[in-house]
PDB file of C-alpha atoms in Angstrom:
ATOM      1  CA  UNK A 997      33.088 -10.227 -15.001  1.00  0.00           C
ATOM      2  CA  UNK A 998      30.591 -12.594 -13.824  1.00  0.00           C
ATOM      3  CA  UNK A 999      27.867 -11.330 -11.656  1.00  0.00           C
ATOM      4  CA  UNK A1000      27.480 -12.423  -8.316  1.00  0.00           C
ATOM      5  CA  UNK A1001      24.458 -12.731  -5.805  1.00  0.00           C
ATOM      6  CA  UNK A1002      24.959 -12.921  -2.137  1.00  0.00           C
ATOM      7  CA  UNK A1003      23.989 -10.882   1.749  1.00  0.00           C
ATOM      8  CA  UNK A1004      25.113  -7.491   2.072  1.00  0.00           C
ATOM      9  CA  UNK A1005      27.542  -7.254   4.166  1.00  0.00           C
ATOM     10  CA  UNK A1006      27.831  -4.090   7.033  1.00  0.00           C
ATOM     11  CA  UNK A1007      30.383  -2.371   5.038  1.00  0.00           C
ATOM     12  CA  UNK A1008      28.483  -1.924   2.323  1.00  0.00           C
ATOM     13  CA  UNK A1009      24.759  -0.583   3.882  1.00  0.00           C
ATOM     14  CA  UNK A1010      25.499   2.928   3.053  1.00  0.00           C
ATOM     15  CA  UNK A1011      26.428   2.101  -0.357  1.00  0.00           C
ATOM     16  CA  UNK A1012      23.452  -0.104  -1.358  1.00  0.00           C
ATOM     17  CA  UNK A1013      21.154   3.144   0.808  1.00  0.00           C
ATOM     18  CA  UNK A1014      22.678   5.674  -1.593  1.00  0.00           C
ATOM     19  CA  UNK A1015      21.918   3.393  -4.822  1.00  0.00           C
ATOM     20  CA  UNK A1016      18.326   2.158  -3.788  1.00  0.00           C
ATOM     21  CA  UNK A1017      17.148   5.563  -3.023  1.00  0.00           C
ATOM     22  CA  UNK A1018      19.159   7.292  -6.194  1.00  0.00           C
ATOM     23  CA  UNK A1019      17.704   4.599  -8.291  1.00  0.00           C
ATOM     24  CA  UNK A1020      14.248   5.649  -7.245  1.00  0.00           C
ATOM     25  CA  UNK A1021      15.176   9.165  -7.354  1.00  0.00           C
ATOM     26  CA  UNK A1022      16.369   9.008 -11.002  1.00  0.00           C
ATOM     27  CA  UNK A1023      13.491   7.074 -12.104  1.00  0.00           C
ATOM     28  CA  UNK A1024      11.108   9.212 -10.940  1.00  0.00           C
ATOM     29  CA  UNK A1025       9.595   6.739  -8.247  1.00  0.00           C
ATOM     30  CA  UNK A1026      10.373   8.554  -5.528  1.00  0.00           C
ATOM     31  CA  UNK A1027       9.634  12.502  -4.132  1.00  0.00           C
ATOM     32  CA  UNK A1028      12.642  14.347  -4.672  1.00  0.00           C
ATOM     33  CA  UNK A1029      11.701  16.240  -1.310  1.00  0.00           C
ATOM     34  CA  UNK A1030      13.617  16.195   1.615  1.00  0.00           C
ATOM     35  CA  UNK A1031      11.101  14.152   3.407  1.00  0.00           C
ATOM     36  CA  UNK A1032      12.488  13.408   7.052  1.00  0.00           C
ATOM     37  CA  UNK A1033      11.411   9.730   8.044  1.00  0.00           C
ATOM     38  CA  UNK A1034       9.555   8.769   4.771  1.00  0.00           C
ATOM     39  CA  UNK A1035       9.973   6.278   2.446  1.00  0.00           C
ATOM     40  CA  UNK A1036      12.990   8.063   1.257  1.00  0.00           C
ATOM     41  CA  UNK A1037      14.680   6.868   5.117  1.00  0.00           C
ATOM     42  CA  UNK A1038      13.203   3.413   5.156  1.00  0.00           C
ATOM     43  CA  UNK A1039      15.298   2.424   1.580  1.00  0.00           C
ATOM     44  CA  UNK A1040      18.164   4.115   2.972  1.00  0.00           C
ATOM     45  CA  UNK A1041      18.025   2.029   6.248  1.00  0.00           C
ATOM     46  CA  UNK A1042      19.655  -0.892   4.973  1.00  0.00           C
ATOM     47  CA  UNK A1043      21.098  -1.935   8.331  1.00  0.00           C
ATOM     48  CA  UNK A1044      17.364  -2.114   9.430  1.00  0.00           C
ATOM     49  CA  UNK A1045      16.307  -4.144   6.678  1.00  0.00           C
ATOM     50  CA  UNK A1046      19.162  -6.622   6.695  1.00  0.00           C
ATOM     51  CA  UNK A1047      18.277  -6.941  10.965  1.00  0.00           C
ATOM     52  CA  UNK A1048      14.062  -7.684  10.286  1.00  0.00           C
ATOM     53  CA  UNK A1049      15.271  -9.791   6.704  1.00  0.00           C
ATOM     54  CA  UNK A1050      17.546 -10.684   4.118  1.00  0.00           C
ATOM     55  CA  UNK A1051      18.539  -8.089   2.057  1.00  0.00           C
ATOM     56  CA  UNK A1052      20.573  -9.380  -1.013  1.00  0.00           C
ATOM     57  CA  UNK A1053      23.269  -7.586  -3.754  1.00  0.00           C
ATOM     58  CA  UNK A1054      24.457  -8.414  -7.056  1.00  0.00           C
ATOM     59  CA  UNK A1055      28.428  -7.761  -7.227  1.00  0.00           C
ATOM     60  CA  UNK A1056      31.183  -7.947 -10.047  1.00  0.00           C
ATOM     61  CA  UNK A1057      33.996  -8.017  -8.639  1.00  0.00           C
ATOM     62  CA  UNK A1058      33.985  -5.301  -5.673  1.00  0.00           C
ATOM     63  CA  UNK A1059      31.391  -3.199  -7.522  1.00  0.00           C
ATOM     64  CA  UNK A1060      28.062  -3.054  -6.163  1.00  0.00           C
ATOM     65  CA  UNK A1061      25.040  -3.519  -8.793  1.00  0.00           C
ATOM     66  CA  UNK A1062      22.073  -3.841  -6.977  1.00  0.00           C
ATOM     67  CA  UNK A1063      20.007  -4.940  -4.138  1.00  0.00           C
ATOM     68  CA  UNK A1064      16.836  -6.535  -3.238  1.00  0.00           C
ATOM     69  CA  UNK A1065      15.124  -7.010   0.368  1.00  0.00           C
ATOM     70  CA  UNK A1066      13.907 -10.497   0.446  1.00  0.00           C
ATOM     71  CA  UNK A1067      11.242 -11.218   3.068  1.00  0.00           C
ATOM     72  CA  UNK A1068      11.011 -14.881   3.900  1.00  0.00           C
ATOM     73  CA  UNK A1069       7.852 -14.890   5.955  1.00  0.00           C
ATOM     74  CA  UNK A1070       5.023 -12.553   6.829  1.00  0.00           C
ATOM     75  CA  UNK A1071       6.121  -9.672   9.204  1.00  0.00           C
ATOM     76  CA  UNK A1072       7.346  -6.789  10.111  1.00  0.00           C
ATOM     77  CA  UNK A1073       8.936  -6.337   6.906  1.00  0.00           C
ATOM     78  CA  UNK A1074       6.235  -7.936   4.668  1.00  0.00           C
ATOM     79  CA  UNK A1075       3.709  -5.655   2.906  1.00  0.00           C
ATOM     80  CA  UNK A1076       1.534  -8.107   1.690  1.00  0.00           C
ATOM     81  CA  UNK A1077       2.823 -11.400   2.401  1.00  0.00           C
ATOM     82  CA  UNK A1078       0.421 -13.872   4.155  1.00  0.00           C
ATOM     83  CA  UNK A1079       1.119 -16.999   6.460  1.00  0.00           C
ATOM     84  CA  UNK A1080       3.546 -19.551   3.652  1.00  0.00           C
ATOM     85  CA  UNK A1081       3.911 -16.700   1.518  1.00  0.00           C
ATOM     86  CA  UNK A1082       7.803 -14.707   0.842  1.00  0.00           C
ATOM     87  CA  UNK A1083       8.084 -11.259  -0.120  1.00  0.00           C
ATOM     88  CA  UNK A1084      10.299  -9.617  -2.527  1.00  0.00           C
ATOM     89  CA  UNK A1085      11.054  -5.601  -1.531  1.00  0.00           C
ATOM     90  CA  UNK A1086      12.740  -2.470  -2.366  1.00  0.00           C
ATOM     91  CA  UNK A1087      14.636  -3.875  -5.940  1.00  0.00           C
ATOM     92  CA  UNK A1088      16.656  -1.336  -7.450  1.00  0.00           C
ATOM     93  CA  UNK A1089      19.524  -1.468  -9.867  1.00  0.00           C
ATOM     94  CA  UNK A1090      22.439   1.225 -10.330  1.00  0.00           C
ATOM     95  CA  UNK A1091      21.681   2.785 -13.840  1.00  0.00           C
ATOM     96  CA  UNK A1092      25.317   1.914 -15.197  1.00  0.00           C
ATOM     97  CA  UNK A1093      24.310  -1.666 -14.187  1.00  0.00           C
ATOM     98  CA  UNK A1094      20.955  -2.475 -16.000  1.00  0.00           C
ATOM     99  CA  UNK A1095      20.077  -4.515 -18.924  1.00  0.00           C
ATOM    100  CA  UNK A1096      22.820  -6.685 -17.850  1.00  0.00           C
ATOM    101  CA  UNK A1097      20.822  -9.174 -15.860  1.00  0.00           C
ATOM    102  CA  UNK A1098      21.599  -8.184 -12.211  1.00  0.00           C
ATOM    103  CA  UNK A1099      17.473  -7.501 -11.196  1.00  0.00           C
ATOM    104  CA  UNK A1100      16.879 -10.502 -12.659  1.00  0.00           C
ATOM    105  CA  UNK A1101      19.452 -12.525 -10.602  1.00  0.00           C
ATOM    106  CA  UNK A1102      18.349 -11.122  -7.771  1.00  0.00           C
ATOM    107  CA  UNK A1103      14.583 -11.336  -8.313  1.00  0.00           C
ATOM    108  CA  UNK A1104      15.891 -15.213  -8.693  1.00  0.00           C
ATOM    109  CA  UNK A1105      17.424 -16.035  -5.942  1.00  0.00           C
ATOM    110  CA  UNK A1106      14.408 -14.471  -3.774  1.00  0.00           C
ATOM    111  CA  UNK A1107      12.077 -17.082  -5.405  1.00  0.00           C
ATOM    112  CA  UNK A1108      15.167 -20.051  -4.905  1.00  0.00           C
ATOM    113  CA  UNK A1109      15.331 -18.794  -1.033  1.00  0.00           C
ATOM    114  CA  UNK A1110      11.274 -18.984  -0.893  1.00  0.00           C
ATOM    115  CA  UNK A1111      11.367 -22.360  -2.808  1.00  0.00           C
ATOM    116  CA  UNK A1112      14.362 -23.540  -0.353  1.00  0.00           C
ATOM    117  CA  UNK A1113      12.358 -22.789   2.540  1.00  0.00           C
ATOM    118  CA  UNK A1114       8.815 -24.076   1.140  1.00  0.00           C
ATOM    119  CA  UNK A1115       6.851 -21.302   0.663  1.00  0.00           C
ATOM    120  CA  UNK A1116       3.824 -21.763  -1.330  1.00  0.00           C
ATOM    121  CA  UNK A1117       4.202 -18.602  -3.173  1.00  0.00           C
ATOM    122  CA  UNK A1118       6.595 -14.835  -3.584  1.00  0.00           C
ATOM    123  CA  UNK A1119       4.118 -11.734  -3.456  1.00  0.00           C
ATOM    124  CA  UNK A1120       5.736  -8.223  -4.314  1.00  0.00           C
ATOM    125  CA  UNK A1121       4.060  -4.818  -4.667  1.00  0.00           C
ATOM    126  CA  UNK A1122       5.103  -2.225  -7.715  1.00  0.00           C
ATOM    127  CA  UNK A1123       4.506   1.063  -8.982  1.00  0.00           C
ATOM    128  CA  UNK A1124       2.159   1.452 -11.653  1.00  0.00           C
ATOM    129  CA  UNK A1125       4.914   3.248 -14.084  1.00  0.00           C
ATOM    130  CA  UNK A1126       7.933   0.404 -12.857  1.00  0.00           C
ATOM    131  CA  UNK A1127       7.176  -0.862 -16.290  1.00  0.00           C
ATOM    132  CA  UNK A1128      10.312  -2.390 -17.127  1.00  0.00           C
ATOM    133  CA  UNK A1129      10.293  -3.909 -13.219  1.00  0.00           C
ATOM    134  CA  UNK A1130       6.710  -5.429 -14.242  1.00  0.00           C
ATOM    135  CA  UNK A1131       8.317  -7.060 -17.628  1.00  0.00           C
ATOM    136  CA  UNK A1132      10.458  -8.640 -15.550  1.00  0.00           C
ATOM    137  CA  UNK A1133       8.081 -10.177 -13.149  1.00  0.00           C
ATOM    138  CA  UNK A1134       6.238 -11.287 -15.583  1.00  0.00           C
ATOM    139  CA  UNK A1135       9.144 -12.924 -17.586  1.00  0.00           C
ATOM    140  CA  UNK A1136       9.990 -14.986 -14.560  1.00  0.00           C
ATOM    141  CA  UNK A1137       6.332 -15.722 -14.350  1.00  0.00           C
ATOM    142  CA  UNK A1138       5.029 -13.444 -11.649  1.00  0.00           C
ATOM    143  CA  UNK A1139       0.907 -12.568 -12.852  1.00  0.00           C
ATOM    144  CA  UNK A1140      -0.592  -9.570 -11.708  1.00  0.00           C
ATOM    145  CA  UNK A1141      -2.745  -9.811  -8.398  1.00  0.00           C
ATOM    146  CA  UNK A1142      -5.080  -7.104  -8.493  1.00  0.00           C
ATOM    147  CA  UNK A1143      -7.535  -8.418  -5.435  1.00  0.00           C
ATOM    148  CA  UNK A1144      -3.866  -7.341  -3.527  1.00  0.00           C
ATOM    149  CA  UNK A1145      -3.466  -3.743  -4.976  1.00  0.00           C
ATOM    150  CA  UNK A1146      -3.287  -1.467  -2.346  1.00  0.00           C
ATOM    151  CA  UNK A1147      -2.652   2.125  -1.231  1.00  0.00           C
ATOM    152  CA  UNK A1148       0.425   2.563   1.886  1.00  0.00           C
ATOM    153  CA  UNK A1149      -0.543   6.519   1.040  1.00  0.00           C
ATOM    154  CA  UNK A1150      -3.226   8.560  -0.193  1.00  0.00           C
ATOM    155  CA  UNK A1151      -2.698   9.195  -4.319  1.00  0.00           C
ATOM    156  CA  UNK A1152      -0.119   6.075  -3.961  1.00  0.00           C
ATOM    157  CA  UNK A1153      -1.660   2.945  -5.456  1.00  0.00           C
ATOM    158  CA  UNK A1154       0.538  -0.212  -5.910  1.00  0.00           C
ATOM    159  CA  UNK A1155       0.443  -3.540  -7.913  1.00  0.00           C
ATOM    160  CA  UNK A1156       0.748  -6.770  -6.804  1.00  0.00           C
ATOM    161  CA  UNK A1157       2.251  -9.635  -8.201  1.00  0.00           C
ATOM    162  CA  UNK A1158       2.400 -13.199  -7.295  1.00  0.00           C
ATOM    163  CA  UNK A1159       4.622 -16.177  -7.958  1.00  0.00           C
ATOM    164  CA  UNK A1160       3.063 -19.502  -7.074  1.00  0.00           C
ATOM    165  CA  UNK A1161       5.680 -21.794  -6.142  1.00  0.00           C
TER     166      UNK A1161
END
């Protein structure tokens, strides 16, 4: 079944909350405390994502793969995006879903929705261990942007990448 990459729709928040934050649970990229109002909340708040940008699944059929917060312009939602510059947030794949090209459709169609609406470049942020998320990046040409690295916590230091466009 062919994979498909379009807006999550309402229905479907809770599901795409569960599998972001279980896909950073099970990867280890994420506390497995019961943090109230952390990071943990923010990837489960979907329908808060999808109001302040566009956040994006990969389907087959009626089975959810994936998801991806695109940011088109800097913002509330943007980390690290500057003025002409898209972001690409919270990526995560179900595990039953990987290595079958569903992160990189949707890391795609972030950079076609920046191209589409003339951005000069897509910025992201990663965790030092998201190796296999950094092999993608750079497979779709993404290069590291260390002058961006930065810290949201103490002990919690991020890459950057950047796409220019």
């Amino acid at each position: 079944m062919d994979t498909v990459i379009r807006r999550v729709r309402p229905a479907e928040y809770e599901a795409l909350g569960d599998l972001t934050v279980e896909a950073y649970l099970r990867d280890g990229f994420l506390d497995s405390g019961g943090e109230e109002g952390g990071y943990r909340d923010h990837l489960r708040d979907v329908a808060g994502r999808a109001g302040a940008a566009e956040v994006l699944v990969a389907v087959a059929g009626e089975r959810l793969l994936g998801g991806v917060t695109f940011v088109p312009a800097a913002g509330p939602m943007a980390d690290i995006a500057r003025a002409n510059e898209a972001e690409v947030r919270m990526l995560a794949v179900a595990r039953a879903a990987r290595g079958r090209g569903a992160g990189e459709a949707l890391v795609r169609a972030c950079v076609e929705r920046a191209r589409d609406a003339g951005r000069a470049a897509v910025v992201l942020s990663t965790q030092p261990a998201m190796l296999a998320a950094q092999q993608l990046y750079e497979r779709l040409g993404f290069v590291r942007a260390p002058r961006r690295d930065w810290e949201p916590v103490p002990g919690l230091g991020l890459l950057s990448y950047e796409l220019t466009l």
